[in-house]
Amino acid sequence: MSARSLASARILRVLIAVVVMALPLAPAFAQQTTVITGPPAPVAPAVITRDSAQHATVRAIKLTAPLMLDGVLNEAVYAQEAPFGGLIQVAPDAGAPATERSDIWITYDDRNIYLSCRCYDASPAAEWIVNELRRDTGGLRNNEHIGVLFDTFYDRRSGFAFYTNPLGARADYSIIDEGASNTDWNPVWTSKTGRFDGGWTVEMAIPFKSLRYRAGPNQVWGMQIRRSVRHKNEWDYLTPVPRILAGPQALNRVSAGGTLVGLDLPEAGKNIEVKPYVVARTTTDRVRTPAINNSVGSEIGGDIKYAVTPNLTADLTVNTDFAQVEADEQQVNLTRFNLFFPEKRDFFLEGRGIFDFARGGNGAFGGSGGADTPQLFYTRRIGLDNGGVVPITVGGRLTGKLGKYAIGLMNIGTSGDAAFKAEPTNFTVVRVKRDVLQRSSIGAMITNRSVAASRNGSNAVYGLDGAFLLSQALTAGVYWAQSQTTGVAGDDQSYQGRLDYSVDRFGAKAEFLGVGRNFDPQVGFRRRSDINRSFGEVRFSPRPANQTVVRKFTGTASGEYVENGLGIVETRVWRGHFDTEFANSDVVGLDVTRDYEFLRQPFTPSGAPAAIAPGGYGFSDVALSYGFGAQRRASGTIRVQAGQFYDGTIRSITIGPGSAFSTARIAILQRLALEPTFSITRVERPTSSFTTRLARARVDYGFTPLMFASGLVQYNSADRAFSTNLRFRWEYAPGSELFLVYTDERDVRDDRYATPTTVRGLKNRALVVKFNRLFRY
């Protein structure tokens, strides 16, 4: 038996053992955790009560008439019912009372649940950070704002979040198993704000039809409230949250929330949503064979959503269209691995947390191994093939929970397209997870593609995974998966085991990952194959006492070791990182990396004129960065890098986002913002040298919280590509939208880089008008 087979067998035995042991060990683990599950039937307080750990129980107020949503808190209920407040800081002074008063009411009627707040602020309004009007933008959480998360099934795992700023801009997202948030969930709800002498006010109305919940009297929800006093870089919460989550992300720790009682909830009714659309477009595509020039056409289609149970939703899509989706952001690839592009299409984004395998939920599979860990389900494999858009004819999905089981079923058919050599294909995904312990889960997934990527036979993958909260600070994760591809046999498994210990001051990670040479998830994403990867990291992040300038130091040291199936070292990376977070949220960082890469075959970096020869290369580099706090009028990160690159040297400077979760942004006006990104990289080698340039600018103008225009302009010197994407969106009625979209892509290379097949100048162009309408029953 090969070394890889022995390792696979060991990992599989460990996985089975952990899963089998999980259930009988539940009481022991429950004793180690401090998660507050809440009493089964809490007694409703007059307004709010807190236990010795400051966990809050709040009484919801039932209205006899709907609120007049205008941001003016002058209805009788505000005088008759006492508000609650007493928010608690998580930053800068964890556990201390909020420095600004918040008077909050949670009310409801037969249609909506409301959050109302009188947000006091002693600072002049001119000092507030209020510069965002777009919906669902990441910049909104870096404004003054208040938000709420409702755990409507009181499972301490999942919920729905809503927040707004003093301009009335809105953002919302859903959380499943405390994993990555789905910010592209777009329910119908309303927010109105106002000002008073000494602060600002807000009234939020969230229709019950936009939520999933259990109907009936005396229902209990989990609830967390977050307020950001952003000009002070202060984050306040209703109940205490772990200090390591200081900032906006603590809202996602559903298990740390309080309890909302006194809810007599209406029946959900049929809860059917029908959203038909009509599209008119003119298209030019000179890359296709045969080319298309100024072709005019129209389409109709739509989506249907039906609540099978309060927490199980069926979706049907017919003749699906994604014309309104923003273009991909271009990237420069200096590695020998495939690039990963995020999903932006609405149909695939809702409920996506259920389909996460070995990477979502309870934080057990994030971080270090994310890039090399294969994904069993990567939605961009559907409807996109060989660089072109392949029509989706019909698709269905069932997502939600049945008791302790999370269920995700999806079946989608594409029609194929001869121009992209894409055949009609059916895609099937089955996902089941079961809650165990208090915040842990075990699960299984099966994916199937009726026509393999090679167009010969089919491809299927099946796997088991588990994510375990062993204590509040210690998480573990395991998975095992195997692929079956027509004509391919042997070395077709992948597995992973991981431990992660994390508290505010210390942290440590350990991970092992194996990916077989023939493991091929063709409805997923695989960056590398034929590897055994080991990774370890330690962290020390003290917060200096009596320090008004520095908020936190963070130092990490990590090592990565990757062998192929023959035992040859392919990658060995030692990395040291140190950063300083200041009280004003600026961050300065230093990275030192020592890398070894073994190339089995030549590879050509993006934009390079010549390939790098096979062999082993050791090289080092240093990077220094300074990030300006996201609440600033001009924010972003400047990063410079210098060192070696394989057999040459590298110099680069980047101005842009500091991470995948941030943006570089200049707030020109409250309604107008610019998000620039620019990088220039110079690589010099003994035989050749090259320079890559990437420039991107996104401009957004918000007319109202329901209407905005945006433009994305990009240039990538590696591909000699210049592209433009202009979008106008107007939500003319709740959940109903009008889109106007223009896209244009051009090849701007000169004769030196042209080939006989190069399409010079305009490659493709489209002008699209899309109109949809939401009907709710």
PDB file of N, CA, C and O in Angstrom, residues 740-777:
ATOM      1  N   LEU A 740     -30.056  49.093 -15.549  1.00  0.00           N
ATOM      2  CA  LEU A 740     -29.503  49.523 -16.830  1.00  0.00           C
ATOM      3  C   LEU A 740     -28.003  49.248 -16.751  1.00  0.00           C
ATOM      4  O   LEU A 740     -27.313  49.805 -15.883  1.00  0.00           O
ATOM      5  N   VAL A 741     -27.488  48.375 -17.639  1.00  0.00           N
ATOM      6  CA  VAL A 741     -26.106  47.911 -17.530  1.00  0.00           C
ATOM      7  C   VAL A 741     -25.411  48.029 -18.882  1.00  0.00           C
ATOM      8  O   VAL A 741     -25.952  47.616 -19.913  1.00  0.00           O
ATOM      9  N   TYR A 742     -24.188  48.588 -18.851  1.00  0.00           N
ATOM     10  CA  TYR A 742     -23.357  48.671 -20.056  1.00  0.00           C
ATOM     11  C   TYR A 742     -21.997  48.052 -19.753  1.00  0.00           C
ATOM     12  O   TYR A 742     -21.361  48.380 -18.732  1.00  0.00           O
ATOM     13  N   THR A 743     -21.536  47.128 -20.604  1.00  0.00           N
ATOM     14  CA  THR A 743     -20.221  46.526 -20.453  1.00  0.00           C
ATOM     15  C   THR A 743     -19.448  46.644 -21.755  1.00  0.00           C
ATOM     16  O   THR A 743     -20.028  46.609 -22.850  1.00  0.00           O
ATOM     17  N   ASP A 744     -18.130  46.747 -21.602  1.00  0.00           N
ATOM     18  CA  ASP A 744     -17.264  46.946 -22.760  1.00  0.00           C
ATOM     19  C   ASP A 744     -15.888  46.386 -22.411  1.00  0.00           C
ATOM     20  O   ASP A 744     -15.321  46.725 -21.369  1.00  0.00           O
ATOM     21  N   GLU A 745     -15.333  45.515 -23.245  1.00  0.00           N
ATOM     22  CA  GLU A 745     -13.999  44.973 -23.020  1.00  0.00           C
ATOM     23  C   GLU A 745     -13.180  45.093 -24.293  1.00  0.00           C
ATOM     24  O   GLU A 745     -13.646  44.736 -25.386  1.00  0.00           O
ATOM     25  N   ARG A 746     -11.944  45.586 -24.139  1.00  0.00           N
ATOM     26  CA  ARG A 746     -11.092  45.847 -25.297  1.00  0.00           C
ATOM     27  C   ARG A 746      -9.702  45.269 -25.079  1.00  0.00           C
ATOM     28  O   ARG A 746      -9.188  45.255 -23.963  1.00  0.00           O
ATOM     29  N   ASP A 747      -9.095  44.810 -26.174  1.00  0.00           N
ATOM     30  CA  ASP A 747      -7.704  44.390 -26.170  1.00  0.00           C
ATOM     31  C   ASP A 747      -6.872  45.570 -26.667  1.00  0.00           C
ATOM     32  O   ASP A 747      -7.037  46.028 -27.805  1.00  0.00           O
ATOM     33  N   VAL A 748      -5.981  46.059 -25.804  1.00  0.00           N
ATOM     34  CA  VAL A 748      -5.223  47.270 -26.146  1.00  0.00           C
ATOM     35  C   VAL A 748      -3.753  46.965 -26.394  1.00  0.00           C
ATOM     36  O   VAL A 748      -2.912  47.862 -26.352  1.00  0.00           O
ATOM     37  N   ARG A 749      -3.415  45.686 -26.657  1.00  0.00           N
ATOM     38  CA  ARG A 749      -2.016  45.344 -26.912  1.00  0.00           C
ATOM     39  C   ARG A 749      -1.567  45.907 -28.251  1.00  0.00           C
ATOM     40  O   ARG A 749      -2.373  46.075 -29.174  1.00  0.00           O
ATOM     41  N   ASP A 750      -0.268  46.179 -28.359  1.00  0.00           N
ATOM     42  CA  ASP A 750       0.257  46.670 -29.627  1.00  0.00           C
ATOM     43  C   ASP A 750       0.770  45.491 -30.444  1.00  0.00           C
ATOM     44  O   ASP A 750       0.663  44.332 -30.062  1.00  0.00           O
ATOM     45  N   ASP A 751       1.364  45.793 -31.615  1.00  0.00           N
ATOM     46  CA  ASP A 751       1.748  44.737 -32.548  1.00  0.00           C
ATOM     47  C   ASP A 751       2.774  43.771 -31.979  1.00  0.00           C
ATOM     48  O   ASP A 751       2.843  42.612 -32.390  1.00  0.00           O
ATOM     49  N   ARG A 752       3.573  44.208 -30.990  1.00  0.00           N
ATOM     50  CA  ARG A 752       4.606  43.326 -30.445  1.00  0.00           C
ATOM     51  C   ARG A 752       4.005  42.109 -29.756  1.00  0.00           C
ATOM     52  O   ARG A 752       4.627  41.056 -29.689  1.00  0.00           O
ATOM     53  N   TYR A 753       2.802  42.270 -29.206  1.00  0.00           N
ATOM     54  CA  TYR A 753       2.199  41.189 -28.432  1.00  0.00           C
ATOM     55  C   TYR A 753       1.035  40.518 -29.169  1.00  0.00           C
ATOM     56  O   TYR A 753       0.405  39.620 -28.624  1.00  0.00           O
ATOM     57  N   ALA A 754       0.744  40.938 -30.353  1.00  0.00           N
ATOM     58  CA  ALA A 754      -0.374  40.371 -31.094  1.00  0.00           C
ATOM     59  C   ALA A 754      -0.003  39.007 -31.670  1.00  0.00           C
ATOM     60  O   ALA A 754       1.158  38.738 -31.988  1.00  0.00           O
ATOM     61  N   THR A 755      -0.978  38.135 -31.792  1.00  0.00           N
ATOM     62  CA  THR A 755      -0.830  36.825 -32.423  1.00  0.00           C
ATOM     63  C   THR A 755      -1.852  36.741 -33.558  1.00  0.00           C
ATOM     64  O   THR A 755      -2.768  37.578 -33.653  1.00  0.00           O
ATOM     65  N   PRO A 756      -1.725  35.737 -34.412  1.00  0.00           N
ATOM     66  CA  PRO A 756      -2.695  35.623 -35.511  1.00  0.00           C
ATOM     67  C   PRO A 756      -4.135  35.502 -35.038  1.00  0.00           C
ATOM     68  O   PRO A 756      -5.066  35.836 -35.777  1.00  0.00           O
ATOM     69  N   THR A 757      -4.361  35.006 -33.795  1.00  0.00           N
ATOM     70  CA  THR A 757      -5.728  34.830 -33.297  1.00  0.00           C
ATOM     71  C   THR A 757      -6.186  35.986 -32.412  1.00  0.00           C
ATOM     72  O   THR A 757      -7.292  35.964 -31.890  1.00  0.00           O
ATOM     73  N   THR A 758      -5.324  37.009 -32.210  1.00  0.00           N
ATOM     74  CA  THR A 758      -5.680  38.115 -31.330  1.00  0.00           C
ATOM     75  C   THR A 758      -6.830  38.934 -31.917  1.00  0.00           C
ATOM     76  O   THR A 758      -6.805  39.294 -33.102  1.00  0.00           O
ATOM     77  N   VAL A 759      -7.829  39.205 -31.072  1.00  0.00           N
ATOM     78  CA  VAL A 759      -8.911  40.108 -31.446  1.00  0.00           C
ATOM     79  C   VAL A 759      -8.522  41.490 -30.948  1.00  0.00           C
ATOM     80  O   VAL A 759      -8.579  41.771 -29.753  1.00  0.00           O
ATOM     81  N   ARG A 760      -8.089  42.351 -31.840  1.00  0.00           N
ATOM     82  CA  ARG A 760      -7.616  43.667 -31.450  1.00  0.00           C
ATOM     83  C   ARG A 760      -8.792  44.615 -31.250  1.00  0.00           C
ATOM     84  O   ARG A 760      -9.855  44.471 -31.837  1.00  0.00           O
ATOM     85  N   GLY A 761      -8.597  45.613 -30.381  1.00  0.00           N
ATOM     86  CA  GLY A 761      -9.648  46.597 -30.144  1.00  0.00           C
ATOM     87  C   GLY A 761     -10.816  46.003 -29.390  1.00  0.00           C
ATOM     88  O   GLY A 761     -10.649  45.250 -28.419  1.00  0.00           O
ATOM     89  N   LEU A 762     -12.022  46.326 -29.829  1.00  0.00           N
ATOM     90  CA  LEU A 762     -13.224  45.870 -29.138  1.00  0.00           C
ATOM     91  C   LEU A 762     -13.353  44.349 -29.210  1.00  0.00           C
ATOM     92  O   LEU A 762     -13.323  43.757 -30.283  1.00  0.00           O
ATOM     93  N   LYS A 763     -13.507  43.711 -28.022  1.00  0.00           N
ATOM     94  CA  LYS A 763     -13.727  42.269 -27.957  1.00  0.00           C
ATOM     95  C   LYS A 763     -15.211  41.966 -27.774  1.00  0.00           C
ATOM     96  O   LYS A 763     -15.773  41.125 -28.463  1.00  0.00           O
ATOM     97  N   ASN A 764     -15.845  42.651 -26.815  1.00  0.00           N
ATOM     98  CA  ASN A 764     -17.279  42.461 -26.624  1.00  0.00           C
ATOM     99  C   ASN A 764     -17.880  43.707 -25.999  1.00  0.00           C
ATOM    100  O   ASN A 764     -17.185  44.490 -25.339  1.00  0.00           O
ATOM    101  N   ARG A 765     -19.178  43.857 -26.210  1.00  0.00           N
ATOM    102  CA  ARG A 765     -19.904  45.025 -25.696  1.00  0.00           C
ATOM    103  C   ARG A 765     -21.364  44.637 -25.569  1.00  0.00           C
ATOM    104  O   ARG A 765     -21.899  43.870 -26.374  1.00  0.00           O
ATOM    105  N   ALA A 766     -22.011  45.168 -24.530  1.00  0.00           N
ATOM    106  CA  ALA A 766     -23.436  44.870 -24.347  1.00  0.00           C
ATOM    107  C   ALA A 766     -24.116  46.030 -23.634  1.00  0.00           C
ATOM    108  O   ALA A 766     -23.523  46.671 -22.753  1.00  0.00           O
ATOM    109  N   LEU A 767     -25.337  46.293 -24.012  1.00  0.00           N
ATOM    110  CA  LEU A 767     -26.209  47.249 -23.330  1.00  0.00           C
ATOM    111  C   LEU A 767     -27.486  46.499 -22.973  1.00  0.00           C
ATOM    112  O   LEU A 767     -28.156  45.937 -23.847  1.00  0.00           O
ATOM    113  N   VAL A 768     -27.814  46.476 -21.678  1.00  0.00           N
ATOM    114  CA  VAL A 768     -28.910  45.649 -21.186  1.00  0.00           C
ATOM    115  C   VAL A 768     -29.858  46.502 -20.351  1.00  0.00           C
ATOM    116  O   VAL A 768     -29.416  47.301 -19.508  1.00  0.00           O
ATOM    117  N   VAL A 769     -31.153  46.321 -20.567  1.00  0.00           N
ATOM    118  CA  VAL A 769     -32.185  46.874 -19.693  1.00  0.00           C
ATOM    119  C   VAL A 769     -32.950  45.692 -19.114  1.00  0.00           C
ATOM    120  O   VAL A 769     -33.463  44.846 -19.857  1.00  0.00           O
ATOM    121  N   LYS A 770     -32.994  45.633 -17.779  1.00  0.00           N
ATOM    122  CA  LYS A 770     -33.682  44.525 -17.117  1.00  0.00           C
ATOM    123  C   LYS A 770     -34.690  45.079 -16.129  1.00  0.00           C
ATOM    124  O   LYS A 770     -34.383  45.964 -15.332  1.00  0.00           O
ATOM    125  N   PHE A 771     -35.879  44.500 -16.166  1.00  0.00           N
ATOM    126  CA  PHE A 771     -36.987  44.939 -15.320  1.00  0.00           C
ATOM    127  C   PHE A 771     -37.557  43.708 -14.641  1.00  0.00           C
ATOM    128  O   PHE A 771     -37.876  42.710 -15.294  1.00  0.00           O
ATOM    129  N   ASN A 772     -37.646  43.728 -13.298  1.00  0.00           N
ATOM    130  CA  ASN A 772     -38.301  42.621 -12.611  1.00  0.00           C
ATOM    131  C   ASN A 772     -39.336  43.154 -11.628  1.00  0.00           C
ATOM    132  O   ASN A 772     -39.339  44.338 -11.280  1.00  0.00           O
ATOM    133  N   ARG A 773     -40.202  42.265 -11.185  1.00  0.00           N
ATOM    134  CA  ARG A 773     -41.289  42.659 -10.278  1.00  0.00           C
ATOM    135  C   ARG A 773     -41.509  41.551  -9.259  1.00  0.00           C
ATOM    136  O   ARG A 773     -41.622  40.372  -9.618  1.00  0.00           O
ATOM    137  N   LEU A 774     -41.551  41.913  -7.981  1.00  0.00           N
ATOM    138  CA  LEU A 774     -41.762  40.944  -6.920  1.00  0.00           C
ATOM    139  C   LEU A 774     -43.232  40.913  -6.526  1.00  0.00           C
ATOM    140  O   LEU A 774     -43.831  41.952  -6.229  1.00  0.00           O
ATOM    141  N   PHE A 775     -43.810  39.709  -6.519  1.00  0.00           N
ATOM    142  CA  PHE A 775     -45.169  39.484  -6.033  1.00  0.00           C
ATOM    143  C   PHE A 775     -45.081  38.553  -4.835  1.00  0.00           C
ATOM    144  O   PHE A 775     -44.475  37.476  -4.917  1.00  0.00           O
ATOM    145  N   ARG A 776     -45.693  38.951  -3.713  1.00  0.00           N
ATOM    146  CA  ARG A 776     -45.647  38.153  -2.495  1.00  0.00           C
ATOM    147  C   ARG A 776     -47.063  37.733  -2.111  1.00  0.00           C
ATOM    148  O   ARG A 776     -47.986  38.543  -2.103  1.00  0.00           O
ATOM    149  N   TYR A 777     -47.212  36.465  -1.760  1.00  0.00           N
ATOM    150  CA  TYR A 777     -48.529  35.927  -1.403  1.00  0.00           C
ATOM    151  C   TYR A 777     -48.457  35.254  -0.041  1.00  0.00           C
ATOM    152  O   TYR A 777     -47.436  34.714   0.337  1.00  0.00           O
TER     153      TYR A 777
END
